[in-house]
Amino acid sequence: AIGVLGNQGYVDDSSIRTLPGVRETIHVSKPYKMVSKDFHPKPTIVDVSGVKFGDGETPVVIAGPCSIETEEQMMAAAEQVKAGGAKMLRGGAFKPRTGPHSFQGLGVEGLKYLQQAGKASGLPVVTEVMRIEQLEVICQHADMLQVGARNMQNFDLLKEVGKTGHPVLLKRGMSATIEEFLAAAEYIVAEGNNNVVLCERGIRTFEKTTRNTLDLSVVPLISEMSHLPIIVDPSHATGKRSLVTAMSKAALVVGAHGLMIEVHPDPTKALCDGAQSLTGDGFAELMDDICGLLSYLGYSE
Ligand code: PEP
Ligand code: MN
């Protein structure tokens, strides 16, 4: 396979077609090439400050609150998720809320609490970037950049995120096809940044009982199509605390390289996504459940 990038139109293949041993040339024009397995068959392992995502690695559990609310809340959450066995900590400082009157996040002050909690617990941290101007300060405070569902096709943001070289967690847009999802990842990789972890977080369907519909088939599908790791976020996919453990287990069975779980010290008081957040105890139970499954699936830890 020969990957051609940057061409403005049809590629003249006469110099290849006439080589000895070439019977025919088949043009494949996908909007993504660099993330495709056709051109890069070896699975990519993404290393986030020592935590590895990808084929052959134990699935990584990222956990923490939806939003960073106070220093105490973030410290308590970090302690709980660390005790449960999470390998990374999450928390949003810049929140993409549906309405302008909802809590929008603490901004840079929140990043400080997140970094502090990450250091105290020894967990690398991931947080969402919404705008290009936030990139510099987020890179200073976080080990991984999250591009949320609502920004999956913010192409200018994707390009700049690519230029940072920082590991990226790219969430699937709520109505994005697989091709659009991979094409979005291509924007980041095309800037020379291969450290991209994809995240299935549920898609919008006619069903309203759950917040979204978890499209688990993308996990094995993406593994067929792309060399990039893919994780699952059952919290946003279901919107319901009671469903998170079952869908976490399902995700691991179909081959997810990790999970992202919302955990809050007191979900009833959460400023964002309380209904889908587990308590520290709930998270510990989930991790207990998962532990048995992981050893059944052949992972060491
Ligand atoms: C989040 O992770 O808190 C979030 C906003 O997720 P999504 O972009 O998938 O809605
Ligand atoms: Mn959330």
PDB file of C-alpha atoms and ligand atoms in Angstrom:
ATOM      1  CA  ALA A   1       0.000   0.000   0.000  1.00  0.00           C
ATOM      2  CA  ILE A   2       1.293   3.444  -0.902  1.00  0.00           C
ATOM      3  CA  GLY A   3      -0.119   6.356   1.069  1.00  0.00           C
ATOM      4  CA  VAL A   4      -0.233   9.675  -0.748  1.00  0.00           C
ATOM      5  CA  LEU A   5      -0.937  12.762   1.321  1.00  0.00           C
ATOM      6  CA  GLY A   6      -1.607  16.340   0.318  1.00  0.00           C
ATOM      7  CA  ASN A   7      -2.647  15.636  -3.274  1.00  0.00           C
ATOM      8  CA  GLN A   8      -5.142  18.119  -4.684  1.00  0.00           C
ATOM      9  CA  GLY A   9      -6.886  15.661  -6.998  1.00  0.00           C
ATOM     10  CA  TYR A  10      -6.400  12.468  -8.955  1.00  0.00           C
ATOM     11  CA  VAL A  11      -2.928  10.961  -8.548  1.00  0.00           C
ATOM     12  CA  ASP A  12      -1.177  10.010 -11.791  1.00  0.00           C
ATOM     13  CA  ASP A  13      -0.015   6.445 -11.136  1.00  0.00           C
ATOM     14  CA  SER A  14       1.600   5.748 -14.506  1.00  0.00           C
ATOM     15  CA  SER A  15       5.091   5.566 -12.999  1.00  0.00           C
ATOM     16  CA  ILE A  16       3.894   2.799 -10.642  1.00  0.00           C
ATOM     17  CA  ARG A  17       1.590   0.996 -13.074  1.00  0.00           C
ATOM     18  CA  THR A  18       4.426   0.437 -15.529  1.00  0.00           C
ATOM     19  CA  LEU A  19       6.801  -1.112 -12.990  1.00  0.00           C
ATOM     20  CA  PRO A  20       7.568  -4.820 -13.441  1.00  0.00           C
ATOM     21  CA  GLY A  21       5.359  -7.008 -11.237  1.00  0.00           C
ATOM     22  CA  VAL A  22       2.480  -4.496 -11.060  1.00  0.00           C
ATOM     23  CA  ARG A  23      -0.718  -5.860 -12.588  1.00  0.00           C
ATOM     24  CA  GLU A  24      -3.071  -3.083 -11.561  1.00  0.00           C
ATOM     25  CA  THR A  25      -3.342  -0.092  -9.263  1.00  0.00           C
ATOM     26  CA  ILE A  26      -6.414   0.486  -7.142  1.00  0.00           C
ATOM     27  CA  HIS A  27      -7.040   3.999  -5.879  1.00  0.00           C
ATOM     28  CA  VAL A  28      -8.422   4.164  -2.365  1.00  0.00           C
ATOM     29  CA  SER A  29      -9.634   7.603  -1.375  1.00  0.00           C
ATOM     30  CA  LYS A  30     -10.628   7.667   2.257  1.00  0.00           C
ATOM     31  CA  PRO A  31     -10.797  10.916   4.214  1.00  0.00           C
ATOM     32  CA  TYR A  32      -8.428   9.250   6.648  1.00  0.00           C
ATOM     33  CA  LYS A  33      -5.183   7.518   5.787  1.00  0.00           C
ATOM     34  CA  MET A  34      -2.690   8.008   8.570  1.00  0.00           C
ATOM     35  CA  VAL A  35      -5.035   6.571  11.211  1.00  0.00           C
ATOM     36  CA  SER A  36      -5.933   3.651   8.971  1.00  0.00           C
ATOM     37  CA  LYS A  37      -4.604   0.140   9.463  1.00  0.00           C
ATOM     38  CA  ASP A  38      -4.003  -0.109   5.709  1.00  0.00           C
ATOM     39  CA  PHE A  39      -1.014   2.201   6.001  1.00  0.00           C
ATOM     40  CA  HIS A  40       0.019   1.459   9.567  1.00  0.00           C
ATOM     41  CA  PRO A  41      -0.840  -2.147  10.461  1.00  0.00           C
ATOM     42  CA  LYS A  42       0.998  -2.145  13.800  1.00  0.00           C
ATOM     43  CA  PRO A  43      -1.215  -1.082  16.743  1.00  0.00           C
ATOM     44  CA  THR A  44      -0.250   2.234  18.318  1.00  0.00           C
ATOM     45  CA  ILE A  45       0.460   2.300  22.028  1.00  0.00           C
ATOM     46  CA  VAL A  46      -0.279   5.719  23.526  1.00  0.00           C
ATOM     47  CA  ASP A  47       1.814   6.520  26.585  1.00  0.00           C
ATOM     48  CA  VAL A  48       0.402   9.138  28.955  1.00  0.00           C
ATOM     49  CA  SER A  49       3.081   9.849  31.555  1.00  0.00           C
ATOM     50  CA  GLY A  50       3.757   6.122  31.897  1.00  0.00           C
ATOM     51  CA  VAL A  51       0.167   4.890  31.563  1.00  0.00           C
ATOM     52  CA  LYS A  52      -0.177   2.878  28.357  1.00  0.00           C
ATOM     53  CA  PHE A  53      -3.252   2.476  26.147  1.00  0.00           C
ATOM     54  CA  GLY A  54      -3.393  -0.084  23.364  1.00  0.00           C
ATOM     55  CA  ASP A  55      -3.292  -3.694  22.261  1.00  0.00           C
ATOM     56  CA  GLY A  56      -1.668  -6.027  24.764  1.00  0.00           C
ATOM     57  CA  GLU A  57      -1.809  -3.465  27.600  1.00  0.00           C
ATOM     58  CA  THR A  58      -4.136  -3.892  30.566  1.00  0.00           C
ATOM     59  CA  PRO A  59      -7.217  -1.675  29.919  1.00  0.00           C
ATOM     60  CA  VAL A  60      -6.799   1.716  31.577  1.00  0.00           C
ATOM     61  CA  VAL A  61      -9.486   3.067  33.886  1.00  0.00           C
ATOM     62  CA  ILE A  62      -9.763   6.853  33.932  1.00  0.00           C
ATOM     63  CA  ALA A  63     -12.054   8.161  36.673  1.00  0.00           C
ATOM     64  CA  GLY A  64     -13.049  11.379  38.376  1.00  0.00           C
ATOM     65  CA  PRO A  65     -15.789  13.976  38.490  1.00  0.00           C
ATOM     66  CA  CYS A  66     -17.444  15.547  35.499  1.00  0.00           C
ATOM     67  CA  SER A  67     -16.416  19.019  36.682  1.00  0.00           C
ATOM     68  CA  ILE A  68     -13.786  20.268  39.054  1.00  0.00           C
ATOM     69  CA  GLU A  69     -15.813  22.118  41.707  1.00  0.00           C
ATOM     70  CA  THR A  70     -13.570  22.810  44.697  1.00  0.00           C
ATOM     71  CA  GLU A  71     -10.080  21.878  45.867  1.00  0.00           C
ATOM     72  CA  GLU A  72     -11.580  19.565  48.526  1.00  0.00           C
ATOM     73  CA  GLN A  73     -13.920  17.839  46.068  1.00  0.00           C
ATOM     74  CA  MET A  74     -11.066  17.177  43.639  1.00  0.00           C
ATOM     75  CA  MET A  75      -8.743  15.885  46.357  1.00  0.00           C
ATOM     76  CA  ALA A  76     -11.446  13.590  47.754  1.00  0.00           C
ATOM     77  CA  ALA A  77     -12.311  12.285  44.282  1.00  0.00           C
ATOM     78  CA  ALA A  78      -8.640  11.627  43.489  1.00  0.00           C
ATOM     79  CA  GLU A  79      -8.215   9.698  46.726  1.00  0.00           C
ATOM     80  CA  GLN A  80     -11.315   7.602  46.018  1.00  0.00           C
ATOM     81  CA  VAL A  81     -10.466   6.726  42.431  1.00  0.00           C
ATOM     82  CA  LYS A  82      -6.856   5.957  43.328  1.00  0.00           C
ATOM     83  CA  ALA A  83      -8.019   3.667  46.153  1.00  0.00           C
ATOM     84  CA  GLY A  84     -10.353   1.914  43.713  1.00  0.00           C
ATOM     85  CA  GLY A  85      -7.520   1.264  41.288  1.00  0.00           C
ATOM     86  CA  ALA A  86      -7.966   3.926  38.578  1.00  0.00           C
ATOM     87  CA  LYS A  87      -4.794   4.688  36.624  1.00  0.00           C
ATOM     88  CA  MET A  88      -5.747   8.209  35.519  1.00  0.00           C
ATOM     89  CA  LEU A  89      -7.764  11.089  36.943  1.00  0.00           C
ATOM     90  CA  ARG A  90     -10.278  13.192  35.047  1.00  0.00           C
ATOM     91  CA  GLY A  91     -12.053  16.475  35.754  1.00  0.00           C
ATOM     92  CA  GLY A  92     -13.395  19.283  33.589  1.00  0.00           C
ATOM     93  CA  ALA A  93     -12.325  22.898  34.130  1.00  0.00           C
ATOM     94  CA  PHE A  94     -13.856  24.222  30.910  1.00  0.00           C
ATOM     95  CA  LYS A  95     -17.290  22.657  30.537  1.00  0.00           C
ATOM     96  CA  PRO A  96     -19.340  22.513  27.339  1.00  0.00           C
ATOM     97  CA  ARG A  97     -22.800  22.910  28.883  1.00  0.00           C
ATOM     98  CA  THR A  98     -25.982  22.765  26.849  1.00  0.00           C
ATOM     99  CA  GLY A  99     -27.299  25.991  28.360  1.00  0.00           C
ATOM    100  CA  PRO A 100     -25.444  29.175  29.331  1.00  0.00           C
ATOM    101  CA  HIS A 101     -26.996  29.297  32.822  1.00  0.00           C
ATOM    102  CA  SER A 102     -25.444  25.981  33.928  1.00  0.00           C
ATOM    103  CA  PHE A 103     -22.101  25.820  35.734  1.00  0.00           C
ATOM    104  CA  GLN A 104     -19.433  26.474  33.106  1.00  0.00           C
ATOM    105  CA  GLY A 105     -16.430  25.201  35.085  1.00  0.00           C
ATOM    106  CA  LEU A 106     -13.772  26.880  37.231  1.00  0.00           C
ATOM    107  CA  GLY A 107     -11.379  27.529  34.362  1.00  0.00           C
ATOM    108  CA  VAL A 108      -7.689  27.939  35.203  1.00  0.00           C
ATOM    109  CA  GLU A 109      -8.376  27.764  38.959  1.00  0.00           C
ATOM    110  CA  GLY A 110      -9.851  24.300  38.341  1.00  0.00           C
ATOM    111  CA  LEU A 111      -6.794  23.217  36.376  1.00  0.00           C
ATOM    112  CA  LYS A 112      -4.684  23.969  39.445  1.00  0.00           C
ATOM    113  CA  TYR A 113      -6.851  21.778  41.683  1.00  0.00           C
ATOM    114  CA  LEU A 114      -6.743  19.005  39.098  1.00  0.00           C
ATOM    115  CA  GLN A 115      -2.972  19.130  38.779  1.00  0.00           C
ATOM    116  CA  GLN A 116      -2.594  19.219  42.536  1.00  0.00           C
ATOM    117  CA  ALA A 117      -4.916  16.230  43.005  1.00  0.00           C
ATOM    118  CA  GLY A 118      -3.081  14.344  40.260  1.00  0.00           C
ATOM    119  CA  LYS A 119       0.250  14.937  41.976  1.00  0.00           C
ATOM    120  CA  ALA A 120      -1.091  13.986  45.402  1.00  0.00           C
ATOM    121  CA  SER A 121      -2.527  10.711  44.084  1.00  0.00           C
ATOM    122  CA  GLY A 122       0.249   9.988  41.603  1.00  0.00           C
ATOM    123  CA  LEU A 123      -2.257   9.788  38.724  1.00  0.00           C
ATOM    124  CA  PRO A 124      -1.784  11.472  35.340  1.00  0.00           C
ATOM    125  CA  VAL A 125      -4.671  13.815  34.543  1.00  0.00           C
ATOM    126  CA  VAL A 126      -6.907  14.484  31.548  1.00  0.00           C
ATOM    127  CA  THR A 127      -9.112  17.519  31.002  1.00  0.00           C
ATOM    128  CA  GLU A 128     -11.148  18.983  28.179  1.00  0.00           C
ATOM    129  CA  VAL A 129     -10.019  21.794  25.897  1.00  0.00           C
ATOM    130  CA  MET A 130     -12.754  23.800  24.191  1.00  0.00           C
ATOM    131  CA  ARG A 131     -10.802  26.622  22.565  1.00  0.00           C
ATOM    132  CA  ILE A 132      -7.389  27.060  20.968  1.00  0.00           C
ATOM    133  CA  GLU A 133      -6.509  29.856  23.434  1.00  0.00           C
ATOM    134  CA  GLN A 134      -6.841  27.391  26.345  1.00  0.00           C
ATOM    135  CA  LEU A 135      -4.269  24.976  24.939  1.00  0.00           C
ATOM    136  CA  GLU A 136      -1.148  26.502  26.411  1.00  0.00           C
ATOM    137  CA  VAL A 137      -2.381  26.627  29.989  1.00  0.00           C
ATOM    138  CA  ILE A 138      -3.993  23.173  29.768  1.00  0.00           C
ATOM    139  CA  CYS A 139      -0.771  21.649  28.436  1.00  0.00           C
ATOM    140  CA  GLN A 140       1.010  23.092  31.472  1.00  0.00           C
ATOM    141  CA  HIS A 141      -1.444  21.480  33.888  1.00  0.00           C
ATOM    142  CA  ALA A 142      -2.571  18.212  32.268  1.00  0.00           C
ATOM    143  CA  ASP A 143      -0.965  15.062  30.890  1.00  0.00           C
ATOM    144  CA  MET A 144      -3.665  14.520  28.272  1.00  0.00           C
ATOM    145  CA  LEU A 145      -6.019  16.795  26.325  1.00  0.00           C
ATOM    146  CA  GLN A 146      -9.649  15.790  25.925  1.00  0.00           C
ATOM    147  CA  VAL A 147     -11.546  16.928  22.849  1.00  0.00           C
ATOM    148  CA  GLY A 148     -15.212  16.500  23.707  1.00  0.00           C
ATOM    149  CA  ALA A 149     -18.064  15.165  21.612  1.00  0.00           C
ATOM    150  CA  ARG A 150     -19.265  18.681  20.821  1.00  0.00           C
ATOM    151  CA  ASN A 151     -15.890  19.676  19.407  1.00  0.00           C
ATOM    152  CA  MET A 152     -15.058  16.504  17.498  1.00  0.00           C
ATOM    153  CA  GLN A 153     -15.430  18.397  14.245  1.00  0.00           C
ATOM    154  CA  ASN A 154     -13.885  21.675  15.375  1.00  0.00           C
ATOM    155  CA  PHE A 155     -11.200  21.287  12.745  1.00  0.00           C
ATOM    156  CA  ASP A 156      -9.133  24.326  13.723  1.00  0.00           C
ATOM    157  CA  LEU A 157      -9.011  23.065  17.307  1.00  0.00           C
ATOM    158  CA  LEU A 158      -8.035  19.565  16.153  1.00  0.00           C
ATOM    159  CA  LYS A 159      -5.133  20.960  14.113  1.00  0.00           C
ATOM    160  CA  GLU A 160      -3.785  22.990  17.017  1.00  0.00           C
ATOM    161  CA  VAL A 161      -4.216  20.055  19.412  1.00  0.00           C
ATOM    162  CA  GLY A 162      -2.205  18.013  16.924  1.00  0.00           C
ATOM    163  CA  LYS A 163       0.590  20.582  16.912  1.00  0.00           C
ATOM    164  CA  THR A 164       1.052  20.405  20.692  1.00  0.00           C
ATOM    165  CA  GLY A 165       2.238  16.767  20.509  1.00  0.00           C
ATOM    166  CA  HIS A 166       0.373  16.201  23.828  1.00  0.00           C
ATOM    167  CA  PRO A 167      -1.566  12.895  24.145  1.00  0.00           C
ATOM    168  CA  VAL A 168      -5.201  13.373  23.121  1.00  0.00           C
ATOM    169  CA  LEU A 169      -8.470  11.731  24.126  1.00  0.00           C
ATOM    170  CA  LEU A 170     -10.818  12.285  21.190  1.00  0.00           C
ATOM    171  CA  LYS A 171     -14.474  11.632  21.973  1.00  0.00           C
ATOM    172  CA  ARG A 172     -16.910  10.623  19.279  1.00  0.00           C
ATOM    173  CA  GLY A 173     -19.385  13.325  18.289  1.00  0.00           C
ATOM    174  CA  MET A 174     -22.930  12.472  19.315  1.00  0.00           C
ATOM    175  CA  SER A 175     -24.031  12.109  15.697  1.00  0.00           C
ATOM    176  CA  ALA A 176     -20.706  11.257  14.102  1.00  0.00           C
ATOM    177  CA  THR A 177     -20.289   8.319  11.757  1.00  0.00           C
ATOM    178  CA  ILE A 178     -17.232   6.099  12.112  1.00  0.00           C
ATOM    179  CA  GLU A 179     -15.766   7.695   9.015  1.00  0.00           C
ATOM    180  CA  GLU A 180     -16.214  11.186  10.462  1.00  0.00           C
ATOM    181  CA  PHE A 181     -14.732  10.012  13.782  1.00  0.00           C
ATOM    182  CA  LEU A 182     -11.620   8.640  12.088  1.00  0.00           C
ATOM    183  CA  ALA A 183     -11.340  11.680   9.814  1.00  0.00           C
ATOM    184  CA  ALA A 184     -11.345  13.884  12.940  1.00  0.00           C
ATOM    185  CA  ALA A 185      -8.502  11.797  14.405  1.00  0.00           C
ATOM    186  CA  GLU A 186      -6.703  12.164  11.069  1.00  0.00           C
ATOM    187  CA  TYR A 187      -6.595  15.962  11.606  1.00  0.00           C
ATOM    188  CA  ILE A 188      -4.587  15.431  14.799  1.00  0.00           C
ATOM    189  CA  VAL A 189      -2.323  12.706  13.422  1.00  0.00           C
ATOM    190  CA  ALA A 190      -1.710  14.713  10.223  1.00  0.00           C
ATOM    191  CA  GLU A 191      -0.018  17.345  12.401  1.00  0.00           C
ATOM    192  CA  GLY A 192       2.506  14.730  13.499  1.00  0.00           C
ATOM    193  CA  ASN A 193       0.761  13.735  16.734  1.00  0.00           C
ATOM    194  CA  ASN A 194       0.170   9.988  16.835  1.00  0.00           C
ATOM    195  CA  ASN A 195      -0.776   9.958  20.519  1.00  0.00           C
ATOM    196  CA  VAL A 196      -4.510   9.754  20.015  1.00  0.00           C
ATOM    197  CA  VAL A 197      -6.896   7.597  22.044  1.00  0.00           C
ATOM    198  CA  LEU A 198     -10.437   7.399  20.657  1.00  0.00           C
ATOM    199  CA  CYS A 199     -13.456   7.314  22.966  1.00  0.00           C
ATOM    200  CA  GLU A 200     -16.947   5.975  22.258  1.00  0.00           C
ATOM    201  CA  ARG A 201     -19.371   7.864  24.535  1.00  0.00           C
ATOM    202  CA  GLY A 202     -22.754   6.962  23.072  1.00  0.00           C
ATOM    203  CA  ILE A 203     -24.627   8.413  20.137  1.00  0.00           C
ATOM    204  CA  ARG A 204     -27.924  10.219  19.795  1.00  0.00           C
ATOM    205  CA  THR A 205     -30.827   7.949  18.850  1.00  0.00           C
ATOM    206  CA  PHE A 206     -34.633   7.997  19.211  1.00  0.00           C
ATOM    207  CA  GLU A 207     -34.299   6.432  22.679  1.00  0.00           C
ATOM    208  CA  LYS A 208     -34.753   8.863  25.545  1.00  0.00           C
ATOM    209  CA  THR A 209     -34.667   6.560  28.573  1.00  0.00           C
ATOM    210  CA  THR A 210     -30.904   6.504  28.351  1.00  0.00           C
ATOM    211  CA  ARG A 211     -28.976   9.738  27.753  1.00  0.00           C
ATOM    212  CA  ASN A 212     -27.331   8.266  24.646  1.00  0.00           C
ATOM    213  CA  THR A 213     -27.111   4.841  23.033  1.00  0.00           C
ATOM    214  CA  LEU A 214     -23.797   3.101  23.612  1.00  0.00           C
ATOM    215  CA  ASP A 215     -22.563   1.930  20.224  1.00  0.00           C
ATOM    216  CA  LEU A 216     -20.321  -0.886  21.366  1.00  0.00           C
ATOM    217  CA  SER A 217     -19.830  -2.303  17.898  1.00  0.00           C
ATOM    218  CA  VAL A 218     -17.420   0.530  17.116  1.00  0.00           C
ATOM    219  CA  VAL A 219     -14.867  -0.969  19.482  1.00  0.00           C
ATOM    220  CA  PRO A 220     -14.072  -4.080  17.427  1.00  0.00           C
ATOM    221  CA  LEU A 221     -14.830  -2.152  14.233  1.00  0.00           C
ATOM    222  CA  ILE A 222     -12.327   0.612  14.962  1.00  0.00           C
ATOM    223  CA  SER A 223      -9.794  -2.045  15.917  1.00  0.00           C
ATOM    224  CA  GLU A 224     -10.246  -3.505  12.426  1.00  0.00           C
ATOM    225  CA  MET A 225      -9.985  -0.129  10.707  1.00  0.00           C
ATOM    226  CA  SER A 226      -7.445   1.809  12.736  1.00  0.00           C
ATOM    227  CA  HIS A 227      -4.249   1.301  14.701  1.00  0.00           C
ATOM    228  CA  LEU A 228      -5.359   3.791  17.378  1.00  0.00           C
ATOM    229  CA  PRO A 229      -6.579   2.604  20.793  1.00  0.00           C
ATOM    230  CA  ILE A 230     -10.251   3.020  21.687  1.00  0.00           C
ATOM    231  CA  ILE A 231     -11.844   3.343  25.107  1.00  0.00           C
ATOM    232  CA  VAL A 232     -15.488   3.535  26.256  1.00  0.00           C
ATOM    233  CA  ASP A 233     -17.249   6.088  28.450  1.00  0.00           C
ATOM    234  CA  PRO A 234     -20.308   4.291  29.872  1.00  0.00           C
ATOM    235  CA  SER A 235     -21.198   7.279  32.089  1.00  0.00           C
ATOM    236  CA  HIS A 236     -22.115   9.697  29.287  1.00  0.00           C
ATOM    237  CA  ALA A 237     -23.333   6.815  27.114  1.00  0.00           C
ATOM    238  CA  THR A 238     -26.066   5.819  29.570  1.00  0.00           C
ATOM    239  CA  GLY A 239     -26.556   8.861  31.803  1.00  0.00           C
ATOM    240  CA  LYS A 240     -27.569   6.437  34.567  1.00  0.00           C
ATOM    241  CA  ARG A 241     -25.385   5.365  37.457  1.00  0.00           C
ATOM    242  CA  SER A 242     -27.106   1.978  37.670  1.00  0.00           C
ATOM    243  CA  LEU A 243     -26.029   1.031  34.138  1.00  0.00           C
ATOM    244  CA  VAL A 244     -22.375   1.992  34.348  1.00  0.00           C
ATOM    245  CA  THR A 245     -20.978  -1.284  35.705  1.00  0.00           C
ATOM    246  CA  ALA A 246     -22.827  -3.509  33.238  1.00  0.00           C
ATOM    247  CA  MET A 247     -21.740  -1.426  30.248  1.00  0.00           C
ATOM    248  CA  SER A 248     -18.167  -1.208  31.554  1.00  0.00           C
ATOM    249  CA  LYS A 249     -17.983  -4.988  31.595  1.00  0.00           C
ATOM    250  CA  ALA A 250     -19.517  -5.215  28.139  1.00  0.00           C
ATOM    251  CA  ALA A 251     -16.953  -2.721  26.825  1.00  0.00           C
ATOM    252  CA  LEU A 252     -14.067  -4.770  28.171  1.00  0.00           C
ATOM    253  CA  VAL A 253     -15.472  -7.969  26.677  1.00  0.00           C
ATOM    254  CA  VAL A 254     -15.576  -6.413  23.194  1.00  0.00           C
ATOM    255  CA  GLY A 255     -11.967  -5.295  23.507  1.00  0.00           C
ATOM    256  CA  ALA A 256     -11.969  -1.695  24.773  1.00  0.00           C
ATOM    257  CA  HIS A 257      -8.492  -0.470  25.713  1.00  0.00           C
ATOM    258  CA  GLY A 258      -9.901   1.409  28.674  1.00  0.00           C
ATOM    259  CA  LEU A 259     -12.871   3.038  30.384  1.00  0.00           C
ATOM    260  CA  MET A 260     -13.716   6.540  31.462  1.00  0.00           C
ATOM    261  CA  ILE A 261     -15.989   6.635  34.509  1.00  0.00           C
ATOM    262  CA  GLU A 262     -17.468   9.642  36.302  1.00  0.00           C
ATOM    263  CA  VAL A 263     -17.007   9.491  40.079  1.00  0.00           C
ATOM    264  CA  HIS A 264     -18.024  12.180  42.573  1.00  0.00           C
ATOM    265  CA  PRO A 265     -17.577  12.183  46.371  1.00  0.00           C
ATOM    266  CA  ASP A 266     -21.230  13.255  46.690  1.00  0.00           C
ATOM    267  CA  PRO A 267     -23.117  12.828  43.393  1.00  0.00           C
ATOM    268  CA  THR A 268     -26.321  14.335  44.864  1.00  0.00           C
ATOM    269  CA  LYS A 269     -24.481  17.665  45.138  1.00  0.00           C
ATOM    270  CA  ALA A 270     -22.590  17.465  41.836  1.00  0.00           C
ATOM    271  CA  LEU A 271     -22.765  20.603  39.701  1.00  0.00           C
ATOM    272  CA  CYS A 272     -22.747  18.485  36.559  1.00  0.00           C
ATOM    273  CA  ASP A 273     -23.766  14.923  35.639  1.00  0.00           C
ATOM    274  CA  GLY A 274     -24.582  13.740  39.179  1.00  0.00           C
ATOM    275  CA  ALA A 275     -27.133  11.174  37.949  1.00  0.00           C
ATOM    276  CA  GLN A 276     -24.493   9.221  36.076  1.00  0.00           C
ATOM    277  CA  SER A 277     -21.693   9.631  38.628  1.00  0.00           C
ATOM    278  CA  LEU A 278     -20.689   6.819  40.966  1.00  0.00           C
ATOM    279  CA  THR A 279     -19.808   7.399  44.606  1.00  0.00           C
ATOM    280  CA  GLY A 280     -16.351   6.347  45.793  1.00  0.00           C
ATOM    281  CA  ASP A 281     -17.894   3.140  47.182  1.00  0.00           C
ATOM    282  CA  GLY A 282     -19.786   2.516  43.948  1.00  0.00           C
ATOM    283  CA  PHE A 283     -16.546   2.898  42.027  1.00  0.00           C
ATOM    284  CA  ALA A 284     -14.749   0.474  44.343  1.00  0.00           C
ATOM    285  CA  GLU A 285     -17.491  -2.092  43.691  1.00  0.00           C
ATOM    286  CA  LEU A 286     -17.238  -1.573  39.946  1.00  0.00           C
ATOM    287  CA  MET A 287     -13.476  -2.070  40.082  1.00  0.00           C
ATOM    288  CA  ASP A 288     -13.933  -5.269  42.111  1.00  0.00           C
ATOM    289  CA  ASP A 289     -16.301  -6.578  39.462  1.00  0.00           C
ATOM    290  CA  ILE A 290     -13.977  -5.610  36.652  1.00  0.00           C
ATOM    291  CA  CYS A 291     -10.974  -7.167  38.327  1.00  0.00           C
ATOM    292  CA  GLY A 292     -12.405 -10.674  38.027  1.00  0.00           C
ATOM    293  CA  LEU A 293     -13.356 -10.050  34.412  1.00  0.00           C
ATOM    294  CA  LEU A 294      -9.896  -8.737  33.524  1.00  0.00           C
ATOM    295  CA  SER A 295      -8.203 -11.826  34.883  1.00  0.00           C
ATOM    296  CA  TYR A 296     -10.724 -13.992  32.981  1.00  0.00           C
ATOM    297  CA  LEU A 297      -9.807 -12.038  29.830  1.00  0.00           C
ATOM    298  CA  GLY A 298      -6.152 -12.810  30.472  1.00  0.00           C
ATOM    299  CA  TYR A 299      -4.861  -9.501  31.823  1.00  0.00           C
ATOM    300  CA  SER A 300      -2.451  -9.620  34.696  1.00  0.00           C
ATOM    301  CA  GLU A 301      -3.776  -6.751  36.804  1.00  0.00           C
TER     302      GLU A 301
HETATM  303  C1  PEP B   1     -17.200  14.900  29.657  1.00  0.00           C
HETATM  304  O1  PEP B   1     -16.370  13.990  29.500  1.00  0.00           O
HETATM  305  O2  PEP B   1     -17.453  15.422  30.754  1.00  0.00           O
HETATM  306  C2  PEP B   1     -18.008  15.339  28.491  1.00  0.00           C
HETATM  307  C3  PEP B   1     -18.507  16.562  28.422  1.00  0.00           C
HETATM  308  O3  PEP B   1     -18.171  14.363  27.582  1.00  0.00           O
HETATM  309  P1  PEP B   1     -18.775  14.395  26.101  1.00  0.00           P
HETATM  310  O4  PEP B   1     -17.936  15.377  25.329  1.00  0.00           O
HETATM  311  O5  PEP B   1     -18.604  12.986  25.632  1.00  0.00           O
HETATM  312  O6  PEP B   1     -20.205  14.805  26.226  1.00  0.00           O
HETATM  313 MN    MN B   2     -19.797  14.750  32.278  1.00  0.00          MN
END
